[in-house]
Structures are given as structure tokens and as C-alpha cells.
Amino acid sequence: MADTDTLELLLRKLERHTPLPEADRRAVLALPAHGRSVPPATYLVREGEPPTSCVVLLSGFAFRHKIVESGARQIVSLHLPGDALDFQSLYLRYADHNAQTLTRADLAVVPIAAMRELVTTRPLVARAVLMDLLIEASILREWIVNIGRRNARARLAHLLCEFACRMDIIGLSEPDGYALPMTQEQIGDALGLTSVHVNRSIKALSQEGLITRKGRLIGFPHIKELREVGDFSELYLHLDEAIG
Amino acid sequence: MADTDTLELLLRKLERHTPLPEADRRAVLALPAHGRSVPPATYLVREGEPPTSCVVLLSGFAFRHKIVESGARQIVSLHLPGDALDFQSLYLRYADHNAQTLTRADLAVVPIAAMRELVTTRPLVARAVLMDLLIEASILREWIVNIGRRNARARLAHLLCEFACRMDIIGLSEPDGYALPMTQEQIGDALGLTSVHVNRSIKALSQEGLITRKGRLIGFPHIKELREVGDFSELYLHLDEAIG
DNA sequence: CATATTGGGTAACTTATGTTGCCATACACT
DNA sequence: AGTGTATGGCAACATAAGTTACCCAATATG
């Protein structure tokens, strides 16, 4: 994948909520980024290590996670193509979590120094980064709510709805559903459940006719009902936040 | 409380991780803020409403929460004196959560426009705000892990340790513990538990000798063991992150 | 080819946590 | 003083979710 494609996608990400003036756009496109393709399960960030670069997902999926003392894993966020994986690394000395690819992925890798320089000298780029972080924090809050106060069936429905929404934003949604790029164990780790119980919950939603399945391809014949089951409202995704 | 005290505290918050040049400090102190005292349970932000101002907690405690369809509440973060409650409001059109005081509190209220202007024209202030957000996101991730993958006893121990650490940072810790400004029901809402089970868990920690109690005053005779029980490591609080 | 390995599926059983309900104390309000 | 309301405490019982232990199919791997 050519480096220009790389930076186009980063730019699109930054401009999702607020357009940038031409000078800023050029500065973004002039970043010294390079592309890189990696297999599934590649570590992009390791807890406790100092960050080395800013990574943007061009294609493929990724997740962040932490391991607790018992050895259990909790996935704390999912990332889709276009997501900037590590604004964290901009100003924090050590990573507080791991990040790993879920699938094969193409990455844009930007040196931290260049990204810092950009954010420092371009207030509107800084604002775009800030907005992205605000929205990420909002999603984290909703995940806390999901895990803390909803039962397994609702949690799963909520995750499926969120993924559908986010796929939709970046134009990756098919008319009849999508392929969720996660094993049932990974879904469990994202929802604070065991894989066995995820399996039970999938079966439940399936038998109720709320989802259909062909392997990992999931269809949503009654999206309205599914959203109700998952108590899902996309407000927390702040989809339409353009500010003058 | 005088307005100057107000802004001093905001400045101290912003400079926690990176000192600001004199011009920036003066700009912060020149913000058109005003003080306000409010009783417990005062709403500072309401989900779905457009933000009206940036609030900084001068004294007292606050929390953010969301209500799910079943009526259950999940507290998604706690805030101590010095915390800026709403950088969110800087660039997002609608609040995605509620914020409410836990106790009597003194607030510094800054108009959004002034805060935006400051962040736009002062890159180093923008950086300080960004760092604050990055750390807040890190805490949110740790809460997801806590709720998703630890049992009630560990969750509670973790919360107590986090609170101890954060009280310590701002110089509010007493040698022998602190008064946790929350009812058992609120603790439950923060941990994804019921108040009954919080009561059980407090009793358990108490009987093991890991905490002592006089009303809401909690002591930590064996902080090391308590941290082990809570699988607590303060790395995620990014306490020492000064970057050149 | 043989055979690990991974992922999905499911049953039987266990357990952590939730639910309901009740009592006691402390305080706030009239 | 008297009555309500919030909070902590606790026991009895209910249940959602975890644990363990299998099977099967698909697909890497030697």
C-alpha cells in the first residue's frame, strides 16, 4: 500500500468532525509516515513499554486489552479501519495497555516526534485529535455501563449494534450485515463474559430471530428490536459533531 | 471562595504534568471564571443536553453516571478536588452522560468560549488538556477491566486503592486513611454491584483485617496486602509523566 | 497423509452475585 | 416530640453466569 493512501486515510479520520484549512491538510499529508502490513495477533503496543510511534489502522481490525492477575484478559476497545491507535503515545511515557491486531492489517506508522510537532503547530489539527479522544472516552464510558449494568444478552446485542454503526460510518457495512472479526472467546473478553456464555447468548439471540448467522457473518433482520434488547442509542458515538 | 483561588487550582491541575510558560499561566489566570457553591447531588451535566460551561471542582467530590433502560445506574468516573469536569463540553455538541456532585462542592465555572479560545491560541495549554484527557481515558480503561474481570472483593479493594492514590496526589490523604464520600449504594453503582453485595464485600475485607472502619472513615492497616487483593498498580494513573 | 490446533457447540454442575424483605439507627423536617 | 427518609446491616432464597469436560469440524503443520 502506497504511503499516500496511508495519509489520505489519516486525514479523513481527522476531518471527520471538522474540516481543516488547506495548509493543515498539506501538513498532515507531508507527515513522514510509512506503510506496514502485519498478520493477525500482532502486538502494536505493549503495556509498560514506552511508545515508539503513532499507528493508524488502514485496513483490518485491532483491539486494546489488559491482563489481570488471575490471567484473565479484558478487551477495553475495538478499532476499525481509519482509527488512530495511539494518540496515547503522544504525551504519555508508558503504555497502560496492550494493543493487538485482530486480523491481517495494513498500518500507517508515523514517528511520534513528527506527530507531536504537527499537533503543537497546528491548533486545528490539535482540536481534531482532541475531539477524537473525547469520543473515544465516551465509548469507554458506554462500555463500562454495558459491562457493569446489562445482562449477557443485552451486552452482546449492544456490541453488535455498536459495531454495525461504526462499520456504517466508514462505509464498510453490507446491506445485510457484516463479518464480526472476533472469536467467541474474544467477544467474551470484550464483554466481561466467558466464551461459553457468549455462545449461549448468541444462540438465544439467534433463536429469537434477532440475528442470523452464516459462520461469522451476522445478519440483522430486526435491527430495531436488537437495538431495544441492547438498550442501544448511538448518541455516545457523537456521529454528527461538526462544530464551527 | 474568591475567583483567584479558583483559577489557581485550575492552573495547578493543568501544570501537574508539564509546566507552562509565564504568558500561558497569565492567560489561564485571566480566564473569566466565577465561583459557585452547590449542595450534594447537584447536577452539573445532563445527558443529551448541550454543554453550557467548563466546570472545575475546587472542593468536594463528584461523579459521572449513566442510567440504563432497566433504571439501573452505572457510575463511570469519580472526581476529586482539582479535577476539570468538562473538557468534554469543549468540542462535543451533546453530553453523553450525567455529572453530579457527591458532596457539597465549590466550583469554578468557565465559559466554554473562553476555554476554547485559550486552548486554540495556547498550544501548551492544549497539550496539558490533552494529557489530562489521555489519563482520564486510561482510568476508564482500568475501570472496564475492574468491572469486567475482577470479583467483588477485588473490585472494591481496587477502588479503595485508586481513591487513596488520587487523594494522595492532591494532598488530601490523612496518615491513617480517608472518608470515602459515597454510600454503599453509590459504591455498588461504581463497581457494577448491588449495595447488598458491597456490604458483604466490605464486611469481608474488614474481617480479614485489610481495612478498618469508623462510619465512612476507612483505614488501611495493610495497604500492601490490599493492593494485592485489588490487583492494583498505579501505572494507569500516570502519576509521573512530565515530558520535555 | 497423519495429526495438532483452533474454534464452535453443548451438557452438568457450581458459585458468585442479585433479589426481596426486614430491622435499627441517624437525621431532617414539621 | 413525632414522623419520614436515607443509610447500613443482614438473612433466605433465586438465578445469571462461571467451570469443567466433552464432541465435532475445519484447517494448519509436520
XYZ file of C-alpha atoms (C1' of nucleotides) in Angstrom:
548
model
C 0.000 0.000 0.000
C 1.428 3.356 -1.061
C 2.283 5.958 1.537
C -0.086 8.494 0.090
C -3.070 6.221 0.614
C -1.846 5.984 4.141
C -2.002 9.680 4.842
C -5.236 10.216 2.988
C -6.952 7.938 5.446
C -5.437 9.648 8.447
C -6.568 12.970 7.055
C -10.072 11.661 6.503
C -10.115 10.492 10.101
C -9.028 13.890 11.399
C -11.525 15.692 9.224
C -14.462 13.541 10.200
C -15.849 16.190 12.503
C -14.282 19.392 11.371
C -12.727 20.326 8.033
C -9.130 21.548 8.037
C -7.754 24.500 6.071
C -5.601 23.677 3.093
C -2.313 24.398 4.895
C -3.154 21.960 7.665
C -4.222 19.315 5.174
C -0.926 19.630 3.396
C 0.971 19.385 6.672
C -0.829 16.160 7.508
C -0.123 14.708 4.085
C 3.538 15.686 4.432
C 3.985 13.583 7.568
C 6.852 11.098 7.298
C 4.614 8.036 7.512
C 5.320 4.622 6.126
C 3.037 1.680 5.471
C 3.318 -1.754 7.008
C 1.310 -4.962 6.691
C 1.031 -7.294 9.646
C -0.603 -10.677 10.347
C -3.371 -11.289 12.908
C -2.483 -11.073 16.603
C 0.480 -8.757 16.028
C 1.255 -6.646 19.065
C 1.191 -2.921 18.279
C 1.605 -1.659 21.839
C 2.758 -3.436 24.986
C 1.749 -2.417 28.496
C 4.580 -0.820 30.421
C 6.715 -0.080 27.387
C 7.443 3.425 26.125
C 5.587 4.203 22.916
C 7.596 4.240 19.722
C 5.228 5.585 17.100
C 1.680 6.569 16.244
C -0.170 3.850 14.386
C -3.188 4.352 12.157
C -5.227 1.348 11.036
C -5.659 1.437 7.280
C -7.349 -1.896 6.846
C -8.142 -4.698 9.246
C -9.224 -4.646 12.876
C -7.475 -4.299 16.212
C -8.178 -4.187 19.930
C -6.703 -2.955 23.168
C -6.596 -5.163 26.233
C -5.213 -5.683 29.700
C -4.435 -8.860 31.600
C -5.392 -9.169 35.262
C -3.520 -11.037 37.945
C -5.659 -14.188 37.568
C -4.575 -14.312 33.936
C -7.944 -13.266 32.595
C -7.979 -10.792 29.739
C -10.264 -7.807 29.325
C -10.592 -6.177 25.938
C -11.179 -2.467 26.511
C -11.734 -1.234 22.974
C -12.110 -2.279 19.372
C -10.643 -0.470 16.415
C -11.776 -0.298 12.813
C -10.013 0.857 9.655
C -9.258 4.563 9.897
C -8.853 4.525 13.669
C -5.752 6.179 15.069
C -4.468 3.641 17.528
C -2.137 5.726 19.518
C -2.615 9.313 20.244
C -1.832 8.000 23.734
C 1.758 7.719 22.765
C 1.859 11.420 22.004
C 2.291 12.519 25.582
C 2.378 9.544 27.922
C 5.626 7.964 28.937
C 4.453 4.371 29.233
C 1.655 2.429 27.636
C -1.025 1.455 30.139
C -2.442 -1.334 27.972
C -1.682 -3.707 25.107
C -2.864 -3.265 21.556
C -3.017 -6.103 19.101
C -4.392 -6.753 15.646
C -7.476 -8.907 15.339
C -6.973 -9.652 11.639
C -4.387 -9.052 8.958
C -3.924 -5.325 8.847
C -2.294 -2.511 6.939
C -0.868 0.200 9.135
C 0.375 3.733 8.701
C 3.221 4.316 11.091
C 4.045 7.925 11.974
C 7.031 8.863 14.155
C 5.914 10.400 17.422
C 8.098 13.468 17.072
C 6.530 14.382 13.732
C 3.025 13.899 15.109
C 3.815 15.983 18.186
C 5.214 18.738 16.032
C 2.075 18.706 13.918
C -0.228 18.894 16.930
C 1.815 21.646 18.524
C 1.990 23.897 15.491
C -1.499 23.332 14.100
C -4.274 24.238 16.546
C -6.999 22.857 14.302
C -5.241 19.522 14.000
C -4.868 19.529 17.774
C -8.581 20.144 18.010
C -9.336 17.234 15.698
C -7.161 14.961 17.826
C -8.865 16.243 20.945
C -12.307 15.530 19.534
C -11.247 12.051 18.584
C -10.094 11.474 22.153
C -13.293 12.886 23.615
C -15.301 10.460 21.537
C -13.065 7.565 22.453
C -13.591 8.413 26.123
C -17.328 8.473 25.532
C -17.187 4.976 24.070
C -15.163 3.774 27.051
C -17.840 5.133 29.370
C -20.552 3.315 27.458
C -18.551 0.087 27.695
C -18.367 0.499 31.473
C -22.138 0.884 31.534
C -22.590 -2.089 29.235
C -20.422 -4.403 31.303
C -21.500 -3.060 34.676
C -25.248 -2.913 34.287
C -26.531 -5.046 31.426
C -27.009 -8.802 31.285
C -25.200 -11.008 28.812
C -27.880 -10.905 26.110
C -28.132 -7.102 26.202
C -24.356 -6.703 26.308
C -23.959 -8.801 23.206
C -26.751 -7.011 21.369
C -25.184 -3.692 22.299
C -21.782 -4.717 20.988
C -23.302 -5.916 17.727
C -25.157 -2.626 17.312
C -22.077 -0.555 18.066
C -20.056 -2.493 15.555
C -22.780 -2.120 12.944
C -22.841 1.637 13.491
C -19.112 2.028 13.336
C -18.827 -0.121 10.222
C -21.511 2.021 8.686
C -19.650 5.269 9.392
C -16.596 4.143 7.490
C -18.594 2.665 4.650
C -17.814 -0.960 5.384
C -21.339 -2.136 6.101
C -23.004 -4.552 3.736
C -26.744 -4.253 3.276
C -27.399 -7.481 5.141
C -24.870 -7.448 7.970
C -21.150 -7.933 8.445
C -18.480 -10.425 9.422
C -17.569 -9.839 13.041
C -13.810 -10.372 13.079
C -13.718 -11.970 16.535
C -13.827 -15.422 18.048
C -16.435 -16.082 20.716
C -13.656 -16.047 23.264
C -12.620 -12.565 22.171
C -16.222 -11.409 22.295
C -16.366 -12.739 25.828
C -13.204 -10.878 26.751
C -14.737 -7.686 25.402
C -17.984 -8.166 27.307
C -16.633 -9.474 30.601
C -18.130 -12.916 29.943
C -16.844 -16.426 29.286
C -16.889 -17.873 25.798
C -19.376 -20.490 26.939
C -21.820 -17.826 27.981
C -21.244 -15.848 24.794
C -22.158 -18.972 22.889
C -25.364 -19.316 24.927
C -26.231 -15.665 24.332
C -25.604 -15.862 20.597
C -27.828 -18.892 20.452
C -30.522 -17.039 22.372
C -30.490 -14.009 20.056
C -30.426 -16.341 17.096
C -33.400 -18.397 18.282
C -35.363 -15.247 18.952
C -34.770 -14.358 15.311
C -32.929 -11.152 16.207
C -29.800 -12.163 14.337
C -28.989 -14.653 11.597
C -25.642 -16.366 11.161
C -23.553 -17.945 8.458
C -20.249 -18.659 10.167
C -19.039 -15.306 11.386
C -21.312 -13.456 9.013
C -24.033 -11.903 11.094
C -27.281 -10.565 9.717
C -29.716 -8.204 11.394
C -33.239 -8.892 10.194
C -34.803 -6.872 13.002
C -32.275 -4.192 13.847
C -34.850 -2.087 15.703
C -35.652 -4.898 18.125
C -31.979 -5.732 18.522
C -31.256 -2.144 19.486
C -34.005 -2.329 22.053
C -32.631 -5.539 23.505
C -29.187 -3.943 23.695
C -30.546 -0.652 25.057
C -28.558 0.909 22.245
C -28.553 4.559 21.311
C -25.765 5.865 19.115
C -25.621 9.251 20.828
C -22.450 8.229 22.623
C -20.694 7.769 19.284
C -21.137 11.501 18.594
C -21.629 10.837 14.917
C -22.604 14.322 13.941
C -20.481 16.725 15.884
C -19.259 19.251 13.362
C -18.533 22.421 15.285
C -17.857 25.729 13.589
C -14.378 31.484 47.621
C -12.571 34.166 45.663
C -12.173 33.875 41.914
C -8.396 33.941 42.110
C -8.325 30.808 44.248
C -10.488 29.303 41.587
C -8.063 29.850 38.787
C -5.007 28.956 40.803
C -6.403 25.471 41.215
C -7.208 25.098 37.542
C -3.679 26.209 36.743
C -2.217 23.716 39.179
C -4.264 20.996 37.510
C -3.023 21.946 34.058
C 0.561 22.139 35.229
C 0.549 18.821 37.005
C 2.445 17.152 34.202
C 4.120 19.925 32.331
C 4.967 23.469 33.445
C 3.577 26.339 31.404
C 5.465 29.454 30.337
C 4.593 32.655 32.152
C 2.430 34.010 29.311
C 0.273 30.888 29.309
C -0.045 30.945 33.075
C -1.243 34.524 32.932
C -3.727 33.654 30.205
C -5.172 30.890 32.362
C -5.419 33.162 35.372
C -7.135 35.783 33.230
C -9.983 33.447 32.300
C -13.411 34.885 33.106
C -14.250 32.256 35.715
C -16.607 32.611 38.612
C -17.012 30.554 41.762
C -20.141 28.738 42.849
C -21.034 26.594 45.854
C -23.520 23.770 45.464
C -25.121 21.160 47.738
C -24.727 17.380 47.386
C -26.397 15.683 44.420
C -26.419 18.835 42.281
C -26.466 18.037 38.580
C -23.549 19.623 36.731
C -24.167 17.981 33.357
C -27.207 16.216 31.973
C -27.103 13.543 29.303
C -28.407 14.752 25.969
C -28.163 18.431 26.801
C -25.729 20.810 25.130
C -22.908 21.825 27.450
C -23.022 25.325 28.871
C -19.694 25.739 30.623
C -16.488 24.112 31.797
C -16.605 23.197 35.465
C -13.597 22.674 37.690
C -14.048 21.083 41.119
C -12.406 23.255 43.755
C -13.544 21.340 46.803
C -15.839 18.383 47.273
C -16.396 15.290 45.159
C -18.401 14.462 42.051
C -19.187 11.602 39.711
C -20.356 10.905 36.187
C -23.057 8.342 35.510
C -25.482 6.914 33.014
C -28.849 5.277 33.513
C -29.766 2.143 31.570
C -33.176 1.168 30.323
C -33.922 -1.029 33.347
C -33.420 2.046 35.503
C -30.113 0.859 36.919
C -27.361 3.430 37.265
C -23.699 2.980 36.427
C -21.179 5.433 37.773
C -18.412 5.754 35.194
C -15.960 8.016 36.980
C -15.209 9.775 40.228
C -13.820 13.271 40.548
C -11.751 14.854 43.272
C -10.932 18.478 44.040
C -8.868 19.951 41.220
C -10.473 17.783 38.548
C -11.734 19.536 35.448
C -15.179 18.100 34.972
C -15.859 19.045 31.453
C -13.310 19.334 28.798
C -15.935 17.211 27.006
C -18.011 20.284 26.609
C -15.219 21.971 24.693
C -15.965 20.302 21.404
C -18.917 17.939 21.716
C -22.394 19.098 20.939
C -24.274 16.996 23.466
C -23.339 15.478 26.786
C -23.247 11.688 26.649
C -23.554 11.280 30.411
C -24.690 12.947 33.620
C -22.402 14.546 36.159
C -23.460 15.185 39.706
C -21.848 16.249 42.962
C -21.341 13.653 45.637
C -20.888 16.185 48.440
C -21.129 19.912 48.973
C -18.757 21.396 46.457
C -17.142 24.635 45.364
C -16.890 25.017 41.624
C -15.036 27.215 39.189
C -17.231 27.846 36.200
C -15.529 28.941 32.969
C -17.499 29.910 29.843
C -16.863 27.469 27.032
C -15.946 30.133 24.519
C -13.156 31.474 26.723
C -11.807 27.990 27.342
C -11.903 27.171 23.635
C -10.098 30.374 22.802
C -7.424 29.526 25.358
C -6.909 26.031 24.002
C -6.810 27.234 20.420
C -4.281 30.003 20.949
C -2.020 28.286 23.503
C -0.527 25.030 22.213
C 0.977 24.170 25.579
C -2.337 24.593 27.327
C -3.872 22.416 24.638
C -1.218 19.836 25.387
C -1.980 19.944 29.099
C -5.669 19.404 28.375
C -4.790 16.575 26.027
C -2.661 14.863 28.649
C -5.430 15.177 31.176
C -7.790 13.512 28.721
C -5.330 10.739 27.943
C -5.052 9.940 31.632
C -8.782 10.056 32.095
C -9.142 7.567 29.254
C -6.567 5.333 30.923
C -8.597 5.350 34.126
C -11.729 4.489 32.168
C -9.940 1.501 30.658
C -8.857 0.303 34.079
C -12.442 0.580 35.298
C -13.584 -1.605 32.412
C -11.002 -4.176 33.447
C -12.006 -3.899 37.085
C -15.700 -4.404 36.417
C -15.262 -6.934 33.641
C -12.685 -9.270 35.103
C -12.390 -8.959 38.879
C -14.679 -10.324 41.572
C -16.493 -8.112 44.044
C -13.833 -8.217 46.736
C -11.033 -7.317 44.334
C -13.129 -4.625 42.680
C -13.771 -2.957 45.988
C -10.132 -3.206 47.057
C -9.110 -1.699 43.730
C -11.480 1.226 44.087
C -10.245 1.904 47.608
C -6.631 1.862 46.418
C -7.358 4.143 43.490
C -9.099 6.606 45.735
C -6.230 6.500 48.218
C -3.745 7.234 45.440
C -5.739 10.062 43.988
C -6.343 11.634 47.383
C -2.635 11.399 47.993
C -1.759 13.200 44.761
C -3.782 16.237 45.691
C -2.591 16.223 49.280
C -5.880 15.229 50.838
C -4.799 11.936 52.361
C -4.656 11.591 56.122
C -1.960 9.369 57.579
C -4.479 6.737 58.623
C -6.951 6.667 55.756
C -9.780 8.832 54.440
C -13.514 9.332 54.465
C -14.925 7.793 51.315
C -17.657 10.244 50.306
C -20.025 7.588 48.965
C -22.914 5.500 50.203
C -22.687 1.767 49.751
C -25.275 2.060 47.012
C -23.081 4.546 45.143
C -20.080 2.279 45.586
C -22.161 -0.514 44.104
C -23.135 1.660 41.158
C -19.467 2.420 40.555
C -18.457 -1.245 40.710
C -21.361 -2.815 38.852
C -22.624 -4.451 42.055
C -25.659 -4.180 44.298
C -25.424 -2.361 47.609
C -26.126 -5.640 49.403
C -23.100 -7.232 47.853
C -20.952 -4.174 48.523
C -21.948 -4.531 52.158
C -20.902 -8.175 52.115
C -17.592 -7.326 50.479
C -16.797 -4.520 52.905
C -17.516 -6.894 55.743
C -15.205 -9.482 54.200
C -12.280 -7.059 53.791
C -12.951 -5.794 57.278
C -12.954 -9.247 58.847
C -9.742 -10.128 57.052
C -8.221 -7.100 58.730
C -7.431 -5.421 55.395
C -9.430 -2.314 56.222
C -10.731 -0.710 59.400
C -13.867 1.388 59.632
C -15.364 4.134 61.748
C -18.501 5.102 59.889
C -17.299 6.209 56.469
C -13.776 6.695 57.690
C -11.710 3.905 56.231
C -8.256 2.934 57.436
C -5.669 0.818 55.635
C -3.550 -1.076 58.139
C -2.139 -3.372 55.456
C -2.103 -1.350 52.277
C 0.312 -3.714 50.557
C -1.986 -6.698 51.008
C -4.995 -4.624 49.986
C -3.269 -3.670 46.764
C -2.580 -7.334 46.108
C -6.197 -8.260 46.718
C -7.277 -5.479 44.339
C -4.593 -6.355 41.765
C -3.755 -2.669 41.967
C -0.857 -0.965 40.241
C -0.909 2.814 39.915
C 0.773 2.816 36.500
C -2.546 3.573 34.839
C -2.799 6.834 36.791
C 0.327 8.092 35.002
C 1.462 9.927 38.092
C 4.857 10.929 36.826
C 4.525 11.871 33.216
C 6.429 15.133 32.826
C 7.508 15.325 29.219
C 10.021 17.873 27.946
C -1.116 -38.277 4.955
C -1.433 -38.152 9.924
C -2.278 -35.229 13.486
C -2.202 -30.977 16.323
C -4.603 -26.901 16.985
C -8.302 -23.701 16.942
C -12.953 -22.501 17.138
C -17.679 -23.584 17.725
C -21.146 -26.135 20.312
C -23.337 -28.055 24.441
C -24.441 -30.521 28.856
C -23.950 -30.971 34.020
C -22.830 -28.914 37.811
C -21.083 -24.953 40.860
C -20.975 -20.434 42.576
C -20.910 -15.516 42.798
C -23.940 -12.185 42.836
C -28.755 -10.481 42.716
C -33.458 -10.068 44.961
C -36.563 -9.473 48.500
C -37.586 -8.222 52.750
C -36.963 -6.763 57.267
C -34.690 -4.287 61.339
C -32.008 -0.429 63.530
C -30.020 3.926 63.661
C -29.389 8.675 62.489
C -31.005 12.775 60.780
C -34.098 16.086 58.659
C -38.495 18.249 58.820
C -42.892 19.649 60.751
C -41.884 15.092 70.389
C -43.156 12.671 66.179
C -42.840 11.122 61.624
C -40.499 10.312 57.387
C -36.375 9.219 54.726
C -31.724 7.677 53.963
C -28.336 4.545 55.204
C -26.204 0.425 56.947
C -26.754 -4.289 58.105
C -28.194 -8.892 57.350
C -30.663 -13.427 56.338
C -33.111 -16.512 52.989
C -33.700 -17.605 48.688
C -33.269 -17.178 43.374
C -30.618 -17.041 39.255
C -27.259 -15.497 35.862
C -23.042 -16.629 34.706
C -18.758 -19.451 35.533
C -16.382 -24.083 35.368
C -15.276 -28.311 33.577
C -15.403 -31.510 30.375
C -16.548 -33.395 26.471
C -17.595 -33.712 20.940
C -17.061 -32.181 16.126
C -15.374 -29.758 12.038
C -12.058 -27.080 9.755
C -7.661 -26.095 8.896
C -2.710 -25.658 9.847
C 1.508 -28.294 10.324
C 4.973 -31.979 10.370
